[in-house]
PDB file of C-alpha atoms in Angstrom:
ATOM      1  CA  UNK T   1     -61.526 111.883 103.811  1.00  0.00           C
ATOM      2  CA  UNK T   2     -63.567 114.903 102.374  1.00  0.00           C
ATOM      3  CA  UNK T   3     -65.207 117.375 104.259  1.00  0.00           C
ATOM      4  CA  UNK T   4     -68.799 118.931 102.651  1.00  0.00           C
ATOM      5  CA  UNK T   5     -70.211 121.871 103.478  1.00  0.00           C
ATOM      6  CA  UNK T   6     -73.984 123.002 103.226  1.00  0.00           C
ATOM      7  CA  UNK T   7     -74.014 119.041 103.591  1.00  0.00           C
ATOM      8  CA  UNK T   8     -77.745 118.557 104.162  1.00  0.00           C
ATOM      9  CA  UNK T   9     -78.924 120.308 100.410  1.00  0.00           C
ATOM     10  CA  UNK T  10     -79.966 118.878  97.567  1.00  0.00           C
ATOM     11  CA  UNK T  11     -76.336 118.544  96.533  1.00  0.00           C
ATOM     12  CA  UNK T  12     -74.580 117.790  99.902  1.00  0.00           C
ATOM     13  CA  UNK T  13     -77.038 114.319  99.757  1.00  0.00           C
ATOM     14  CA  UNK T  14     -76.166 113.516  96.856  1.00  0.00           C
ATOM     15  CA  UNK T  15     -72.854 113.244  97.380  1.00  0.00           C
ATOM     16  CA  UNK T  16     -73.543 111.319 100.704  1.00  0.00           C
ATOM     17  CA  UNK T  17     -75.249 108.863  99.337  1.00  0.00           C
ATOM     18  CA  UNK T  18     -72.785 108.121  96.716  1.00  0.00           C
ATOM     19  CA  UNK T  19     -70.297 107.922  99.014  1.00  0.00           C
ATOM     20  CA  UNK T  20     -71.907 105.429 101.498  1.00  0.00           C
ATOM     21  CA  UNK T  21     -73.170 103.270  98.545  1.00  0.00           C
ATOM     22  CA  UNK T  22     -69.597 102.926  97.250  1.00  0.00           C
ATOM     23  CA  UNK T  23     -69.963 104.793  93.483  1.00  0.00           C
ATOM     24  CA  UNK T  24     -67.425 106.624  94.136  1.00  0.00           C
ATOM     25  CA  UNK T  25     -63.413 106.233  95.126  1.00  0.00           C
ATOM     26  CA  UNK T  26     -64.422 108.760  97.887  1.00  0.00           C
ATOM     27  CA  UNK T  27     -65.819 107.039 100.117  1.00  0.00           C
ATOM     28  CA  UNK T  28     -65.145 108.988 104.139  1.00  0.00           C
ATOM     29  CA  UNK T  29     -66.771 111.781 104.094  1.00  0.00           C
ATOM     30  CA  UNK T  30     -67.826 114.479 106.786  1.00  0.00           C
ATOM     31  CA  UNK T  31     -71.126 116.038 106.539  1.00  0.00           C
ATOM     32  CA  UNK T  32     -70.424 119.921 107.635  1.00  0.00           C
ATOM     33  CA  UNK T  33     -74.293 121.118 109.099  1.00  0.00           C
ATOM     34  CA  UNK T  34     -75.398 124.293 111.254  1.00  0.00           C
ATOM     35  CA  UNK T  35     -77.577 122.342 113.203  1.00  0.00           C
ATOM     36  CA  UNK T  36     -78.698 119.532 115.422  1.00  0.00           C
ATOM     37  CA  UNK T  37     -81.747 118.766 113.433  1.00  0.00           C
ATOM     38  CA  UNK T  38     -80.246 118.534 110.518  1.00  0.00           C
ATOM     39  CA  UNK T  39     -76.975 116.603 111.502  1.00  0.00           C
ATOM     40  CA  UNK T  40     -79.795 114.491 113.077  1.00  0.00           C
ATOM     41  CA  UNK T  41     -81.395 114.079 109.888  1.00  0.00           C
ATOM     42  CA  UNK T  42     -78.089 112.991 108.273  1.00  0.00           C
ATOM     43  CA  UNK T  43     -76.500 110.640 110.488  1.00  0.00           C
ATOM     44  CA  UNK T  44     -79.132 108.118 108.524  1.00  0.00           C
ATOM     45  CA  UNK T  45     -77.589 109.159 105.148  1.00  0.00           C
ATOM     46  CA  UNK T  46     -73.863 109.356 105.844  1.00  0.00           C
ATOM     47  CA  UNK T  47     -73.297 105.194 106.370  1.00  0.00           C
ATOM     48  CA  UNK T  48     -70.620 102.785 108.380  1.00  0.00           C
ATOM     49  CA  UNK T  49     -67.632 105.311 106.749  1.00  0.00           C
ATOM     50  CA  UNK T  50     -68.637 108.719 107.343  1.00  0.00           C
ATOM     51  CA  UNK T  51     -69.207 111.131 109.520  1.00  0.00           C
ATOM     52  CA  UNK T  52     -71.778 114.226 110.579  1.00  0.00           C
ATOM     53  CA  UNK T  53     -69.867 117.492 112.217  1.00  0.00           C
ATOM     54  CA  UNK T  54     -71.546 120.060 113.849  1.00  0.00           C
ATOM     55  CA  UNK T  55     -70.248 123.823 112.674  1.00  0.00           C
ATOM     56  CA  UNK T  56     -71.033 127.010 113.228  1.00  0.00           C
ATOM     57  CA  UNK T  57     -69.220 129.683 110.513  1.00  0.00           C
ATOM     58  CA  UNK T  58     -68.707 132.415 113.446  1.00  0.00           C
ATOM     59  CA  UNK T  59     -66.703 129.897 115.830  1.00  0.00           C
ATOM     60  CA  UNK T  60     -63.445 129.064 113.685  1.00  0.00           C
ATOM     61  CA  UNK T  61     -62.831 125.985 116.778  1.00  0.00           C
ATOM     62  CA  UNK T  62     -65.710 124.388 115.088  1.00  0.00           C
ATOM     63  CA  UNK T  63     -64.528 124.250 111.674  1.00  0.00           C
ATOM     64  CA  UNK T  64     -61.100 123.554 112.632  1.00  0.00           C
ATOM     65  CA  UNK T  65     -61.880 120.503 114.855  1.00  0.00           C
ATOM     66  CA  UNK T  66     -64.451 119.228 112.017  1.00  0.00           C
ATOM     67  CA  UNK T  67     -62.018 119.719 109.112  1.00  0.00           C
ATOM     68  CA  UNK T  68     -58.868 118.335 111.294  1.00  0.00           C
ATOM     69  CA  UNK T  69     -59.278 114.836 109.498  1.00  0.00           C
ATOM     70  CA  UNK T  70     -60.105 116.002 105.962  1.00  0.00           C
ATOM     71  CA  UNK T  71     -57.820 116.445 102.945  1.00  0.00           C
ATOM     72  CA  UNK T  72     -60.059 118.467 100.772  1.00  0.00           C
ATOM     73  CA  UNK T  73     -63.113 120.505 101.364  1.00  0.00           C
ATOM     74  CA  UNK T  74     -66.246 120.742  99.122  1.00  0.00           C
ATOM     75  CA  UNK T  75     -67.749 123.499  99.716  1.00  0.00           C
ATOM     76  CA  UNK T  76     -72.098 124.007  98.990  1.00  0.00           C
ATOM     77  CA  UNK T  77     -73.082 127.036 100.993  1.00  0.00           C
ATOM     78  CA  UNK T  78     -75.120 129.494  98.930  1.00  0.00           C
ATOM     79  CA  UNK T  79     -78.470 131.020  98.508  1.00  0.00           C
ATOM     80  CA  UNK T  80     -80.860 131.894  95.472  1.00  0.00           C
ATOM     81  CA  UNK T  81     -83.458 133.447  98.087  1.00  0.00           C
ATOM     82  CA  UNK T  82     -82.059 135.862 100.514  1.00  0.00           C
ATOM     83  CA  UNK T  83     -82.953 135.362 104.012  1.00  0.00           C
ATOM     84  CA  UNK T  84     -82.932 138.200 106.920  1.00  0.00           C
ATOM     85  CA  UNK T  85     -80.400 135.968 108.489  1.00  0.00           C
ATOM     86  CA  UNK T  86     -78.748 134.901 104.791  1.00  0.00           C
ATOM     87  CA  UNK T  87     -77.458 137.702 102.735  1.00  0.00           C
ATOM     88  CA  UNK T  88     -75.529 137.209  99.416  1.00  0.00           C
ATOM     89  CA  UNK T  89     -72.922 138.641 100.600  1.00  0.00           C
ATOM     90  CA  UNK T  90     -72.800 136.570 104.414  1.00  0.00           C
ATOM     91  CA  UNK T  91     -73.572 132.809 102.441  1.00  0.00           C
ATOM     92  CA  UNK T  92     -71.601 133.353  99.733  1.00  0.00           C
ATOM     93  CA  UNK T  93     -68.199 135.631 100.116  1.00  0.00           C
ATOM     94  CA  UNK T  94     -68.726 135.371 104.042  1.00  0.00           C
ATOM     95  CA  UNK T  95     -68.474 130.921 103.979  1.00  0.00           C
ATOM     96  CA  UNK T  96     -66.388 130.560 101.360  1.00  0.00           C
ATOM     97  CA  UNK T  97     -63.265 132.755 103.123  1.00  0.00           C
ATOM     98  CA  UNK T  98     -64.308 131.243 106.685  1.00  0.00           C
ATOM     99  CA  UNK T  99     -63.710 127.835 104.771  1.00  0.00           C
ATOM    100  CA  UNK T 100     -60.414 128.986 103.137  1.00  0.00           C
ATOM    101  CA  UNK T 101     -59.184 129.904 106.335  1.00  0.00           C
ATOM    102  CA  UNK T 102     -59.827 126.883 108.485  1.00  0.00           C
ATOM    103  CA  UNK T 103     -58.828 124.756 105.540  1.00  0.00           C
ATOM    104  CA  UNK T 104     -55.183 126.846 105.560  1.00  0.00           C
ATOM    105  CA  UNK T 105     -55.057 125.925 109.339  1.00  0.00           C
ATOM    106  CA  UNK T 106     -56.242 122.135 109.075  1.00  0.00           C
ATOM    107  CA  UNK T 107     -53.681 121.110 106.330  1.00  0.00           C
ATOM    108  CA  UNK T 108     -56.007 120.886 103.606  1.00  0.00           C
ATOM    109  CA  UNK T 109     -54.634 120.220 100.493  1.00  0.00           C
ATOM    110  CA  UNK T 110     -57.761 120.431  98.020  1.00  0.00           C
ATOM    111  CA  UNK T 111     -61.004 122.944  97.949  1.00  0.00           C
ATOM    112  CA  UNK T 112     -63.689 122.785  95.480  1.00  0.00           C
ATOM    113  CA  UNK T 113     -66.333 125.446  95.296  1.00  0.00           C
ATOM    114  CA  UNK T 114     -69.529 125.021  94.145  1.00  0.00           C
ATOM    115  CA  UNK T 115     -70.473 128.388  92.207  1.00  0.00           C
ATOM    116  CA  UNK T 116     -73.034 129.380  89.147  1.00  0.00           C
ATOM    117  CA  UNK T 117     -72.788 129.861  85.745  1.00  0.00           C
ATOM    118  CA  UNK T 118     -72.655 133.328  85.188  1.00  0.00           C
ATOM    119  CA  UNK T 119     -70.486 134.259  88.453  1.00  0.00           C
ATOM    120  CA  UNK T 120     -68.856 137.386  87.927  1.00  0.00           C
ATOM    121  CA  UNK T 121     -66.644 139.467  90.339  1.00  0.00           C
ATOM    122  CA  UNK T 122     -67.992 142.980  88.204  1.00  0.00           C
ATOM    123  CA  UNK T 123     -71.530 141.854  87.978  1.00  0.00           C
ATOM    124  CA  UNK T 124     -74.188 144.278  88.967  1.00  0.00           C
ATOM    125  CA  UNK T 125     -75.920 141.702  89.971  1.00  0.00           C
ATOM    126  CA  UNK T 126     -75.392 140.984  93.357  1.00  0.00           C
ATOM    127  CA  UNK T 127     -76.089 136.740  93.343  1.00  0.00           C
ATOM    128  CA  UNK T 128     -73.613 136.696  90.282  1.00  0.00           C
ATOM    129  CA  UNK T 129     -71.227 139.397  92.179  1.00  0.00           C
ATOM    130  CA  UNK T 130     -70.919 137.687  95.375  1.00  0.00           C
ATOM    131  CA  UNK T 131     -70.964 133.762  93.617  1.00  0.00           C
ATOM    132  CA  UNK T 132     -67.732 135.730  91.523  1.00  0.00           C
ATOM    133  CA  UNK T 133     -66.497 137.530  94.889  1.00  0.00           C
ATOM    134  CA  UNK T 134     -66.064 133.724  96.234  1.00  0.00           C
ATOM    135  CA  UNK T 135     -64.757 132.501  93.509  1.00  0.00           C
ATOM    136  CA  UNK T 136     -61.687 134.767  93.762  1.00  0.00           C
ATOM    137  CA  UNK T 137     -61.078 134.406  97.365  1.00  0.00           C
ATOM    138  CA  UNK T 138     -60.960 130.448  96.599  1.00  0.00           C
ATOM    139  CA  UNK T 139     -58.635 131.345  94.163  1.00  0.00           C
ATOM    140  CA  UNK T 140     -56.555 133.179  96.536  1.00  0.00           C
ATOM    141  CA  UNK T 141     -56.765 130.954  99.251  1.00  0.00           C
ATOM    142  CA  UNK T 142     -53.020 128.968  98.208  1.00  0.00           C
ATOM    143  CA  UNK T 143     -55.378 125.591  98.332  1.00  0.00           C
ATOM    144  CA  UNK T 144     -55.132 123.714  95.143  1.00  0.00           C
ATOM    145  CA  UNK T 145     -58.611 124.969  93.659  1.00  0.00           C
ATOM    146  CA  UNK T 146     -61.809 124.083  90.962  1.00  0.00           C
ATOM    147  CA  UNK T 147     -64.774 126.102  90.802  1.00  0.00           C
ATOM    148  CA  UNK T 148     -67.481 124.552  89.223  1.00  0.00           C
ATOM    149  CA  UNK T 149     -70.236 127.024  87.815  1.00  0.00           C
ATOM    150  CA  UNK T 150     -73.427 124.937  87.846  1.00  0.00           C
ATOM    151  CA  UNK T 151     -76.626 125.967  85.888  1.00  0.00           C
ATOM    152  CA  UNK T 152     -80.490 124.980  87.051  1.00  0.00           C
ATOM    153  CA  UNK T 153     -80.556 121.638  88.694  1.00  0.00           C
ATOM    154  CA  UNK T 154     -82.850 118.892  88.347  1.00  0.00           C
ATOM    155  CA  UNK T 155     -83.245 115.203  90.347  1.00  0.00           C
ATOM    156  CA  UNK T 156     -83.651 114.183  93.770  1.00  0.00           C
ATOM    157  CA  UNK T 157     -84.098 116.901  96.771  1.00  0.00           C
ATOM    158  CA  UNK T 158     -83.244 119.938  94.235  1.00  0.00           C
ATOM    159  CA  UNK T 159     -85.337 123.210  93.616  1.00  0.00           C
ATOM    160  CA  UNK T 160     -85.696 121.960  89.815  1.00  0.00           C
ATOM    161  CA  UNK T 161     -87.591 118.996  90.940  1.00  0.00           C
ATOM    162  CA  UNK T 162     -89.423 120.620  93.314  1.00  0.00           C
ATOM    163  CA  UNK T 163     -91.041 123.005  91.004  1.00  0.00           C
ATOM    164  CA  UNK T 164     -91.568 120.480  88.209  1.00  0.00           C
ATOM    165  CA  UNK T 165     -93.164 118.438  90.863  1.00  0.00           C
ATOM    166  CA  UNK T 166     -95.631 121.151  91.657  1.00  0.00           C
ATOM    167  CA  UNK T 167     -96.183 122.170  88.006  1.00  0.00           C
ATOM    168  CA  UNK T 168     -97.856 118.742  87.579  1.00  0.00           C
ATOM    169  CA  UNK T 169     -99.465 118.160  90.191  1.00  0.00           C
ATOM    170  CA  UNK T 170    -101.667 121.651  89.695  1.00  0.00           C
ATOM    171  CA  UNK T 171    -101.746 120.831  86.128  1.00  0.00           C
ATOM    172  CA  UNK T 172    -100.857 124.658  85.651  1.00  0.00           C
ATOM    173  CA  UNK T 173     -97.725 126.253  85.206  1.00  0.00           C
ATOM    174  CA  UNK T 174     -96.852 130.476  85.654  1.00  0.00           C
ATOM    175  CA  UNK T 175     -93.595 131.150  83.805  1.00  0.00           C
ATOM    176  CA  UNK T 176     -92.039 134.312  83.236  1.00  0.00           C
ATOM    177  CA  UNK T 177     -91.537 136.048  79.585  1.00  0.00           C
ATOM    178  CA  UNK T 178     -93.747 132.826  79.077  1.00  0.00           C
ATOM    179  CA  UNK T 179     -90.563 130.239  79.288  1.00  0.00           C
ATOM    180  CA  UNK T 180     -88.553 131.718  77.032  1.00  0.00           C
ATOM    181  CA  UNK T 181     -85.510 131.283  78.735  1.00  0.00           C
ATOM    182  CA  UNK T 182     -83.052 128.478  77.713  1.00  0.00           C
ATOM    183  CA  UNK T 183     -82.236 126.337  80.218  1.00  0.00           C
ATOM    184  CA  UNK T 184     -79.279 123.724  80.427  1.00  0.00           C
ATOM    185  CA  UNK T 185     -80.656 121.542  83.732  1.00  0.00           C
ATOM    186  CA  UNK T 186     -77.523 119.256  85.203  1.00  0.00           C
ATOM    187  CA  UNK T 187     -78.714 115.893  86.911  1.00  0.00           C
ATOM    188  CA  UNK T 188     -77.619 116.091  90.989  1.00  0.00           C
ATOM    189  CA  UNK T 189     -76.044 113.298  90.454  1.00  0.00           C
ATOM    190  CA  UNK T 190     -73.877 114.073  87.965  1.00  0.00           C
ATOM    191  CA  UNK T 191     -72.670 117.548  89.763  1.00  0.00           C
ATOM    192  CA  UNK T 192     -72.378 114.663  93.211  1.00  0.00           C
ATOM    193  CA  UNK T 193     -70.082 112.630  90.857  1.00  0.00           C
ATOM    194  CA  UNK T 194     -68.089 115.849  89.749  1.00  0.00           C
ATOM    195  CA  UNK T 195     -67.389 117.201  92.969  1.00  0.00           C
ATOM    196  CA  UNK T 196     -65.999 114.114  94.572  1.00  0.00           C
ATOM    197  CA  UNK T 197     -63.570 113.914  91.292  1.00  0.00           C
ATOM    198  CA  UNK T 198     -62.260 117.169  91.842  1.00  0.00           C
ATOM    199  CA  UNK T 199     -61.442 117.232  94.962  1.00  0.00           C
ATOM    200  CA  UNK T 200     -58.623 114.602  94.268  1.00  0.00           C
ATOM    201  CA  UNK T 201     -55.672 117.629  94.503  1.00  0.00           C
ATOM    202  CA  UNK T 202     -54.668 116.178  90.868  1.00  0.00           C
ATOM    203  CA  UNK T 203     -58.081 116.840  88.918  1.00  0.00           C
ATOM    204  CA  UNK T 204     -58.689 120.433  87.720  1.00  0.00           C
ATOM    205  CA  UNK T 205     -56.086 122.091  89.652  1.00  0.00           C
ATOM    206  CA  UNK T 206     -56.627 125.776  89.277  1.00  0.00           C
ATOM    207  CA  UNK T 207     -59.518 125.298  86.464  1.00  0.00           C
ATOM    208  CA  UNK T 208     -62.950 126.764  86.496  1.00  0.00           C
ATOM    209  CA  UNK T 209     -64.881 124.826  85.127  1.00  0.00           C
ATOM    210  CA  UNK T 210     -68.814 125.292  83.966  1.00  0.00           C
ATOM    211  CA  UNK T 211     -70.246 122.029  84.655  1.00  0.00           C
ATOM    212  CA  UNK T 212     -73.608 121.986  82.379  1.00  0.00           C
ATOM    213  CA  UNK T 213     -76.226 119.308  80.959  1.00  0.00           C
ATOM    214  CA  UNK T 214     -76.444 117.663  77.491  1.00  0.00           C
ATOM    215  CA  UNK T 215     -79.354 120.107  76.261  1.00  0.00           C
ATOM    216  CA  UNK T 216     -80.381 123.248  76.280  1.00  0.00           C
ATOM    217  CA  UNK T 217     -83.864 124.172  76.012  1.00  0.00           C
ATOM    218  CA  UNK T 218     -86.232 126.512  76.816  1.00  0.00           C
ATOM    219  CA  UNK T 219     -88.179 126.461  80.254  1.00  0.00           C
ATOM    220  CA  UNK T 220     -91.651 126.461  78.306  1.00  0.00           C
ATOM    221  CA  UNK T 221     -90.165 123.224  76.545  1.00  0.00           C
ATOM    222  CA  UNK T 222     -88.997 121.903  79.646  1.00  0.00           C
ATOM    223  CA  UNK T 223     -92.295 122.158  81.466  1.00  0.00           C
ATOM    224  CA  UNK T 224     -93.729 120.329  78.562  1.00  0.00           C
ATOM    225  CA  UNK T 225     -91.226 117.545  78.498  1.00  0.00           C
ATOM    226  CA  UNK T 226     -92.097 117.076  81.876  1.00  0.00           C
ATOM    227  CA  UNK T 227     -95.576 116.516  81.336  1.00  0.00           C
ATOM    228  CA  UNK T 228     -95.664 114.262  78.595  1.00  0.00           C
ATOM    229  CA  UNK T 229     -93.024 111.738  80.171  1.00  0.00           C
ATOM    230  CA  UNK T 230     -95.467 111.807  83.382  1.00  0.00           C
ATOM    231  CA  UNK T 231     -99.101 111.722  81.061  1.00  0.00           C
ATOM    232  CA  UNK T 232     -99.987 114.895  82.554  1.00  0.00           C
ATOM    233  CA  UNK T 233    -101.746 117.637  81.333  1.00  0.00           C
ATOM    234  CA  UNK T 234    -100.390 120.796  81.573  1.00  0.00           C
ATOM    235  CA  UNK T 235    -101.948 124.647  80.715  1.00  0.00           C
ATOM    236  CA  UNK T 236     -98.976 127.633  80.576  1.00  0.00           C
ATOM    237  CA  UNK T 237     -99.663 130.881  81.381  1.00  0.00           C
ATOM    238  CA  UNK T 238     -97.168 133.635  80.421  1.00  0.00           C
ATOM    239  CA  UNK T 239     -96.257 136.411  83.613  1.00  0.00           C
ATOM    240  CA  UNK T 240     -94.578 139.319  82.248  1.00  0.00           C
ATOM    241  CA  UNK T 241     -90.872 139.693  83.300  1.00  0.00           C
ATOM    242  CA  UNK T 242     -91.139 143.464  83.621  1.00  0.00           C
ATOM    243  CA  UNK T 243     -93.977 143.750  85.519  1.00  0.00           C
ATOM    244  CA  UNK T 244     -92.546 140.578  87.700  1.00  0.00           C
ATOM    245  CA  UNK T 245     -89.620 142.956  87.858  1.00  0.00           C
ATOM    246  CA  UNK T 246     -91.264 145.969  89.441  1.00  0.00           C
ATOM    247  CA  UNK T 247     -93.491 144.026  91.422  1.00  0.00           C
ATOM    248  CA  UNK T 248     -90.525 142.359  93.490  1.00  0.00           C
ATOM    249  CA  UNK T 249     -88.607 145.625  93.391  1.00  0.00           C
ATOM    250  CA  UNK T 250     -91.495 147.024  95.723  1.00  0.00           C
ATOM    251  CA  UNK T 251     -91.954 144.047  97.552  1.00  0.00           C
ATOM    252  CA  UNK T 252     -88.396 144.067  98.626  1.00  0.00           C
ATOM    253  CA  UNK T 253     -88.119 147.948  99.761  1.00  0.00           C
ATOM    254  CA  UNK T 254     -91.330 146.842 101.706  1.00  0.00           C
ATOM    255  CA  UNK T 255     -90.523 143.650 102.967  1.00  0.00           C
ATOM    256  CA  UNK T 256     -87.005 143.562 103.005  1.00  0.00           C
ATOM    257  CA  UNK T 257     -85.117 140.235 101.781  1.00  0.00           C
ATOM    258  CA  UNK T 258     -86.620 137.295  99.900  1.00  0.00           C
ATOM    259  CA  UNK T 259     -87.515 136.814  96.268  1.00  0.00           C
ATOM    260  CA  UNK T 260     -85.285 139.552  94.092  1.00  0.00           C
ATOM    261  CA  UNK T 261     -85.209 141.168  91.169  1.00  0.00           C
ATOM    262  CA  UNK T 262     -81.683 139.757  91.487  1.00  0.00           C
ATOM    263  CA  UNK T 263     -83.406 136.187  91.825  1.00  0.00           C
ATOM    264  CA  UNK T 264     -85.836 136.354  88.689  1.00  0.00           C
ATOM    265  CA  UNK T 265     -83.036 138.426  86.217  1.00  0.00           C
ATOM    266  CA  UNK T 266     -80.546 134.836  87.453  1.00  0.00           C
ATOM    267  CA  UNK T 267     -84.211 132.666  86.554  1.00  0.00           C
ATOM    268  CA  UNK T 268     -84.257 134.646  83.527  1.00  0.00           C
ATOM    269  CA  UNK T 269     -80.871 134.923  81.651  1.00  0.00           C
ATOM    270  CA  UNK T 270     -79.650 132.282  79.110  1.00  0.00           C
ATOM    271  CA  UNK T 271     -77.953 129.115  79.243  1.00  0.00           C
ATOM    272  CA  UNK T 272     -76.191 128.002  76.298  1.00  0.00           C
ATOM    273  CA  UNK T 273     -73.009 126.342  77.453  1.00  0.00           C
ATOM    274  CA  UNK T 274     -70.819 123.871  75.259  1.00  0.00           C
ATOM    275  CA  UNK T 275     -71.171 121.199  77.692  1.00  0.00           C
ATOM    276  CA  UNK T 276     -68.174 118.874  76.520  1.00  0.00           C
ATOM    277  CA  UNK T 277     -64.773 120.247  78.467  1.00  0.00           C
ATOM    278  CA  UNK T 278     -66.239 119.901  81.512  1.00  0.00           C
ATOM    279  CA  UNK T 279     -67.760 116.919  81.086  1.00  0.00           C
ATOM    280  CA  UNK T 280     -64.573 115.447  79.145  1.00  0.00           C
ATOM    281  CA  UNK T 281     -61.964 116.878  82.220  1.00  0.00           C
ATOM    282  CA  UNK T 282     -63.713 115.057  85.173  1.00  0.00           C
ATOM    283  CA  UNK T 283     -64.620 111.875  83.511  1.00  0.00           C
ATOM    284  CA  UNK T 284     -68.424 112.280  83.594  1.00  0.00           C
ATOM    285  CA  UNK T 285     -70.919 111.074  81.209  1.00  0.00           C
ATOM    286  CA  UNK T 286     -74.014 113.356  81.639  1.00  0.00           C
ATOM    287  CA  UNK T 287     -77.203 111.960  82.633  1.00  0.00           C
ATOM    288  CA  UNK T 288     -80.154 112.795  79.423  1.00  0.00           C
ATOM    289  CA  UNK T 289     -82.734 115.046  80.025  1.00  0.00           C
ATOM    290  CA  UNK T 290     -85.630 112.800  80.352  1.00  0.00           C
ATOM    291  CA  UNK T 291     -83.775 110.648  82.638  1.00  0.00           C
ATOM    292  CA  UNK T 292     -82.915 114.155  84.640  1.00  0.00           C
ATOM    293  CA  UNK T 293     -86.686 114.757  84.680  1.00  0.00           C
ATOM    294  CA  UNK T 294     -87.783 110.759  85.760  1.00  0.00           C
ATOM    295  CA  UNK T 295     -84.969 111.219  88.579  1.00  0.00           C
ATOM    296  CA  UNK T 296     -86.978 114.319  89.695  1.00  0.00           C
ATOM    297  CA  UNK T 297     -90.658 112.833  89.354  1.00  0.00           C
ATOM    298  CA  UNK T 298     -90.027 109.510  90.392  1.00  0.00           C
ATOM    299  CA  UNK T 299     -88.871 111.196  93.765  1.00  0.00           C
ATOM    300  CA  UNK T 300     -91.451 112.922  94.161  1.00  0.00           C
ATOM    301  CA  UNK T 301     -88.852 116.124  94.788  1.00  0.00           C
ATOM    302  CA  UNK T 302     -87.864 114.589  97.953  1.00  0.00           C
ATOM    303  CA  UNK T 303     -84.399 114.860  99.463  1.00  0.00           C
TER     304      UNK T 303
END
């Protein structure tokens, strides 16, 4: 049985759908969520062999109970945009530490940590730094561990899909730096399959894999491609990155947590990675870019 933290997000839901449809070797899952509302929403998704457990990362007993029957954990918790109740340190490092501690107490064999391309415990960027610190915690856990570093995600329920759908609905897109940043999007279902494959203790233990999509292209080209596939006209406007960075720094100083210069840097840093090594290790045939876009738009970006 595999435990899925952050199971109510786009990746968690993709994992639950795959398991419920019998499309993976792993069929038995425990979806860990923090609210009763999320638990109610997931009960129809988990299928007959899955279950939902409500947990609190501040209450070790709740994690222990949820993980008692679990052999592996896929840890998905994380945020790009901080909130007053969820800093990068809390969402990335603290949750990983608590899941690791509960996993050790419960006899879990394997931990799969979904991280981010660019994660680095020495980074000046707090998002990447805390992602890197979470990786350090995972590797030192004593559990067999695989780290999956991922880029922008597309497909059902993802933030990337939401953004594409919004641009096409409005007929316009304002892109930082004119959309010159290279993106290498990954289909959320490919990540779900990869995470469940890596949950096997024999697969990629001790490895850090950069799991990216098959094509790296400028953000502007991605948006234009989506417009062509949808048969829509789209007007693209450039927003100076320096102006955005300054405006976000002022907003952060006055209003506190929210979309920040660190988050902007993540979204405007090039991603250009060889997709072959991770795909080969995990036995994946990566979804093509046009199909990713179709998956995003066909579902109207809903989970």
